[in-house]
């Protein structure tokens, strides 16, 4: 997700796919599949659902390929938006989950290696992300994990840039609060 | 120092640096897309991919300029064939030259096509 200077690369591959080039599908899937999966995983917090969303989003990309107008939008922006909508649909179909029902991350053993500590931090963050309202969660994931700029996030979420700033600010504040109770899992000497 | 905050406020949050460290960790520990999921994505792509256009006869016609182009090509071919078997008087008999004949179109006392010689 850190290839901002290649706005046309995905569109060019999509055009090749639409023209029948079999290699283009593999290249696009390798470039975009993991990004889509990462976004869906962070928003949904469920690997199986994230796989389904990834497959669904990529299928929509394949189907839109023949009608894709180069220059209308970045492929990644379009795809992020599809993923956001698919995730929203799934989140709204879920039964309401109380905060108490969200599993706490496992406590790391005192002798755990650094990579286990890192996994614990990632789990703690995911648990905290799961407590955020969906729009805040999407904005925070896109801004602070996927590394997108606010205008692109605004296009993905179909809101203004100011709304994105508000969503990310409130999301970060809520995350800091949710993570406060997990200092042991985080392993930081937070003063 | 935590201006305007009490100790209990500090306990209820973490610092910006700690949160940013969590984000950074999340960026580097993202689980990869499972191979089975990638295989399904590629199968979907193959199933709905448009076929590459083939150079069928219609494409050849288009490449030659469509119906007007084909008509012109046929006309030019017929005229060339006609000139080849019965060249006008102002042109040398290339066929005769190539075949080694001594007769020249300029020597013939015939009409435009020279067939009256055959007919006596």
Coordinates of C-alpha atoms in Angstrom, one line a residue:
Chain A
X1 CA 0.0 0.0 0.0
X2 CA 3.0 2.2 -0.1
X3 CA 3.3 2.6 -3.9
X4 CA 1.6 6.0 -4.2
X5 CA 3.7 7.0 -7.3
X6 CA 2.3 4.3 -9.5
X7 CA -1.2 5.5 -10.1
X8 CA -1.4 4.0 -13.6
X9 CA 0.3 0.6 -13.0
X10 CA -2.8 -1.1 -11.8
X11 CA -5.0 0.5 -14.4
X12 CA -2.6 -0.7 -17.1
X13 CA -2.6 -4.2 -15.8
X14 CA -6.4 -4.1 -15.6
X15 CA -6.5 -3.0 -19.3
X16 CA -4.2 -6.0 -20.2
X17 CA -6.5 -8.3 -18.2
X18 CA -9.5 -6.9 -20.1
X19 CA -7.6 -7.5 -23.4
X20 CA -7.3 -11.2 -22.5
X21 CA -3.7 -11.3 -21.2
X22 CA -3.7 -14.2 -18.7
X23 CA -0.5 -13.0 -16.9
X24 CA -2.2 -9.7 -16.0
X25 CA -4.7 -11.4 -13.6
X26 CA -1.9 -13.0 -11.6
X27 CA 0.1 -9.8 -11.4
X28 CA -3.0 -7.8 -10.3
X29 CA -4.0 -10.5 -7.7
X30 CA -0.5 -10.4 -6.3
X31 CA -0.4 -6.6 -6.1
X32 CA -3.9 -6.0 -4.8
X33 CA -5.0 -9.2 -3.1
X34 CA -2.9 -8.9 0.0
X35 CA -3.8 -5.2 0.4
X36 CA -7.5 -6.0 0.2
X37 CA -7.1 -8.8 2.7
X38 CA -5.2 -6.6 5.1
X39 CA -7.8 -3.9 5.0
X40 CA -10.7 -6.4 5.4
X41 CA -8.9 -8.2 8.2
X42 CA -8.3 -5.0 10.2
X43 CA -11.9 -3.8 9.8
X44 CA -13.6 -7.1 10.3
X45 CA -11.2 -8.7 12.8
X46 CA -12.0 -12.1 11.3
X47 CA -9.7 -14.0 8.9
X48 CA -12.4 -16.1 7.3
X49 CA -14.7 -13.2 6.6
X50 CA -11.8 -11.2 5.3
X51 CA -11.0 -13.9 2.8
X52 CA -14.6 -13.9 1.6
X53 CA -14.6 -10.1 1.3
X54 CA -11.2 -10.2 -0.6
X55 CA -12.5 -12.8 -3.1
X56 CA -15.8 -10.8 -3.5
X57 CA -14.0 -7.5 -4.0
X58 CA -11.5 -9.0 -6.5
X59 CA -14.4 -10.6 -8.4
X60 CA -15.9 -7.1 -8.8
X61 CA -12.6 -5.8 -10.1
X62 CA -12.5 -8.6 -12.7
X63 CA -16.0 -7.8 -13.8
X64 CA -15.5 -4.1 -14.1
X65 CA -12.3 -4.5 -16.1
X66 CA -13.8 -4.3 -19.6
X67 CA -15.6 -1.0 -18.7
X68 CA -12.7 0.6 -16.7
X69 CA -12.0 4.1 -17.9
X70 CA -8.3 4.9 -17.4
X71 CA -8.0 8.1 -15.4
X72 CA -11.4 7.9 -13.8
X73 CA -10.0 6.9 -10.4
X74 CA -7.1 5.0 -9.0
X75 CA -7.8 1.3 -9.0
X76 CA -6.7 1.0 -5.4
X77 CA -9.1 3.8 -4.3
X78 CA -12.0 2.1 -6.1
X79 CA -11.1 -1.2 -4.6
X80 CA -10.7 0.2 -1.1
X81 CA -14.1 1.7 -1.4
X82 CA -15.6 -1.7 -2.5
X83 CA -14.0 -3.4 0.5
X84 CA -15.3 -0.7 2.8
X85 CA -18.8 -1.2 1.6
X86 CA -18.6 -5.0 1.8
X87 CA -17.2 -4.8 5.3
X88 CA -19.9 -2.4 6.3
X89 CA -22.6 -4.8 5.0
X90 CA -21.1 -7.6 7.0
X91 CA -20.6 -5.5 10.2
X92 CA -24.3 -4.4 10.1
X93 CA -25.5 -8.0 9.7
X94 CA -23.6 -9.1 12.8
X95 CA -25.4 -9.2 16.1
X96 CA -24.4 -6.5 18.5
X97 CA -21.3 -7.4 20.5
X98 CA -20.7 -6.0 24.0
X99 CA -17.3 -4.9 24.9
X100 CA -17.1 -7.5 27.6
X101 CA -17.6 -10.2 25.0
X102 CA -14.4 -9.2 23.1
X103 CA -11.6 -11.6 23.9
X104 CA -8.6 -10.1 25.7
X105 CA -5.3 -10.8 24.0
X106 CA -3.3 -13.6 25.5
X107 CA -0.9 -12.6 28.2
X108 CA 2.6 -13.2 27.0
X109 CA 4.8 -15.5 29.0
X110 CA 7.6 -13.8 30.9
X111 CA 10.2 -15.5 28.7
X112 CA 8.5 -14.8 25.4
X113 CA 10.7 -13.8 22.5
X114 CA 10.4 -10.4 20.9
X115 CA 8.3 -11.7 18.1
X116 CA 5.7 -13.0 20.5
X117 CA 5.7 -9.5 22.1
X118 CA 5.1 -8.0 18.7
X119 CA 2.2 -10.4 18.0
X120 CA 0.7 -9.6 21.4
X121 CA 0.9 -5.9 20.5
X122 CA -0.8 -6.5 17.1
X123 CA -3.5 -8.6 18.8
X124 CA -4.1 -5.9 21.4
X125 CA -4.5 -3.3 18.7
X126 CA -6.9 -5.5 16.8
X127 CA -8.9 -6.0 19.9
X128 CA -9.0 -2.3 20.5
X129 CA -9.9 -1.6 16.8
X130 CA -12.8 -4.0 17.1
X131 CA -14.3 -1.8 19.8
X132 CA -14.5 1.3 17.5
X133 CA -17.5 2.3 15.5
X134 CA -17.2 1.1 12.0
X135 CA -16.5 4.5 10.3
X136 CA -13.8 5.4 12.9
X137 CA -12.3 1.9 12.5
X138 CA -12.1 2.3 8.7
X139 CA -10.7 5.7 8.8
X140 CA -8.0 4.7 11.4
X141 CA -7.1 1.6 9.5
X142 CA -6.8 3.4 6.2
X143 CA -4.9 6.4 7.6
X144 CA -2.6 4.9 10.2
X145 CA -2.1 1.3 9.0
X146 CA -2.6 1.4 5.3
X147 CA -1.0 4.8 5.2
X148 CA -3.4 6.6 2.8
X149 CA -3.7 10.4 2.6
X150 CA -6.9 12.0 4.0
X151 CA -8.2 13.0 0.5
X152 CA -8.1 9.4 -0.7
X153 CA -9.7 8.2 2.5
X154 CA -12.4 10.8 1.9
X155 CA -13.1 9.4 -1.5
X156 CA -13.2 5.9 -0.2
X157 CA -15.6 6.7 2.6
X158 CA -17.5 9.2 0.5
X159 CA -17.1 12.0 3.1
X160 CA -15.2 15.3 3.3
X161 CA -11.6 15.6 4.3
X162 CA -12.7 17.3 7.5
X163 CA -14.9 14.4 8.4
X164 CA -12.0 12.1 7.9
X165 CA -9.8 14.1 10.2
X166 CA -12.6 14.0 12.8
X167 CA -13.1 10.3 12.4
X168 CA -9.4 9.5 12.8
X169 CA -9.0 11.9 15.7
X170 CA -11.9 10.4 17.6
X171 CA -10.7 6.9 16.6
X172 CA -7.2 7.4 17.9
X173 CA -8.5 8.8 21.2
X174 CA -10.8 5.8 21.6
X175 CA -7.9 3.5 20.8
X176 CA -5.6 5.0 23.3
X177 CA -8.3 4.5 25.9
X178 CA -9.0 1.0 24.9
X179 CA -5.3 0.1 24.9
X180 CA -4.7 1.7 28.3
X181 CA -5.9 -1.4 30.0
X182 CA -3.5 -3.6 28.0
X183 CA -0.1 -2.0 28.9
X184 CA 1.2 -5.4 30.0
X185 CA 0.3 -6.9 26.6
X186 CA 1.8 -3.9 24.8
X187 CA 5.0 -4.1 26.8
X188 CA 5.7 -0.4 26.6
X189 CA 6.9 1.7 29.5
X190 CA 4.2 4.3 28.9
X191 CA 4.7 7.3 31.1
Chain B
X1 CA 4.5 16.1 33.1
X2 CA 0.8 15.8 32.3
X3 CA -0.8 19.3 32.4
X4 CA -4.4 19.4 33.4
X5 CA -4.6 15.6 33.9
X6 CA -4.8 13.6 37.1
X7 CA -3.0 10.3 37.7
X8 CA -6.3 8.5 37.0
X9 CA -6.6 10.3 33.6
X10 CA -3.1 9.1 32.7
X11 CA -4.1 5.5 33.6
X12 CA -7.0 5.7 31.2
X13 CA -5.0 6.3 28.1
X14 CA -1.6 5.6 26.4
X15 CA 0.8 8.1 24.8
X16 CA 0.8 9.0 21.1
X17 CA 4.2 7.4 20.8
X18 CA 2.9 4.1 22.2
X19 CA -0.1 4.2 19.9
X20 CA 2.1 4.9 16.9
X21 CA 4.3 2.0 17.9
X22 CA 1.2 -0.2 17.8
X23 CA 0.3 1.0 14.3
X24 CA 3.9 0.4 13.1
X25 CA 3.7 -3.1 14.5
X26 CA 0.4 -3.7 12.8
X27 CA 1.9 -2.6 9.5
X28 CA 4.8 -5.1 9.7
X29 CA 2.8 -8.1 11.1
X30 CA -0.1 -8.3 8.7
X31 CA -1.0 -11.9 8.0
X32 CA -0.4 -12.9 4.4
X33 CA -3.3 -13.7 2.1
X34 CA -3.8 -17.5 2.4
X35 CA -2.7 -19.5 -0.7
X36 CA -6.1 -21.1 -1.0
X37 CA -7.8 -17.7 -1.1
X38 CA -5.3 -16.5 -3.8
X39 CA -6.1 -19.7 -5.8
X40 CA -9.8 -18.9 -5.6
X41 CA -9.2 -15.3 -6.7
X42 CA -7.1 -16.5 -9.7
X43 CA -9.8 -19.1 -10.6
X44 CA -12.4 -16.3 -10.6
X45 CA -10.2 -14.1 -12.8
X46 CA -9.8 -16.9 -15.3
X47 CA -13.5 -17.7 -15.3
X48 CA -14.7 -14.2 -16.2
X49 CA -11.7 -12.9 -18.2
X50 CA -12.6 -11.6 -21.7
X51 CA -11.1 -13.7 -24.5
X52 CA -8.3 -12.1 -26.5
X53 CA -9.6 -11.0 -29.9
X54 CA -8.7 -13.4 -32.8
X55 CA -7.6 -12.2 -36.2
X56 CA -10.6 -13.6 -38.0
X57 CA -11.6 -12.7 -41.6
X58 CA -13.6 -9.8 -40.4
X59 CA -10.5 -8.4 -38.8
X60 CA -8.6 -8.9 -42.0
X61 CA -11.3 -7.0 -43.9
X62 CA -11.0 -4.1 -41.4
X63 CA -7.2 -4.1 -41.7
X64 CA -7.5 -3.8 -45.5
X65 CA -9.8 -0.8 -45.2
X66 CA -13.2 -2.4 -45.1
X67 CA -15.5 -2.8 -48.1
X68 CA -14.1 0.2 -50.1
X69 CA -10.6 -1.1 -49.6
X70 CA -11.5 -4.6 -50.7
X71 CA -13.3 -3.2 -53.8
X72 CA -10.3 -1.2 -54.8
X73 CA -8.0 -4.1 -54.3
X74 CA -10.2 -6.3 -56.5
X75 CA -10.4 -3.6 -59.2
X76 CA -6.7 -3.1 -59.2
X77 CA -6.1 -6.8 -59.5
X78 CA -8.4 -7.2 -62.5
X79 CA -7.0 -4.2 -64.3
X80 CA -3.5 -5.4 -63.7
X81 CA -4.3 -8.8 -65.0
X82 CA -6.0 -7.3 -68.1
X83 CA -3.0 -5.1 -68.8
X84 CA -0.7 -8.1 -68.4
X85 CA -2.4 -10.1 -71.1
X86 CA -3.2 -7.3 -73.4
X87 CA -1.0 -4.3 -72.9
X88 CA -1.9 -1.0 -74.5
X89 CA 0.2 0.2 -77.5
X90 CA 2.2 2.7 -75.5
X91 CA 3.4 0.0 -73.2
X92 CA 6.1 -2.6 -74.0
X93 CA 5.0 -6.2 -74.0
X94 CA 6.6 -7.1 -70.7
X95 CA 5.2 -10.7 -71.0
X96 CA 6.9 -11.1 -74.4
X97 CA 10.2 -9.7 -73.1
X98 CA 10.1 -12.0 -70.1
X99 CA 9.2 -15.0 -72.2
X100 CA 11.8 -14.2 -74.9
X101 CA 9.4 -13.4 -77.7
X102 CA 10.7 -11.1 -80.5
X103 CA 7.3 -9.5 -81.1
X104 CA 6.8 -6.0 -79.7
X105 CA 3.5 -4.3 -79.3
X106 CA 4.8 -1.5 -81.4
X107 CA 5.3 -3.8 -84.4
X108 CA 1.8 -5.1 -84.4
X109 CA -0.6 -3.8 -86.9
X110 CA -3.5 -4.6 -84.8
X111 CA -6.2 -2.9 -82.8
X112 CA -5.9 -2.1 -79.2
X113 CA -6.0 -5.7 -78.1
X114 CA -4.1 -7.5 -80.9
X115 CA -6.6 -10.3 -81.0
X116 CA -7.5 -9.7 -84.6
X117 CA -4.2 -11.4 -85.6
X118 CA -5.3 -14.6 -84.1
X119 CA -8.6 -14.3 -85.9
X120 CA -6.9 -13.7 -89.4

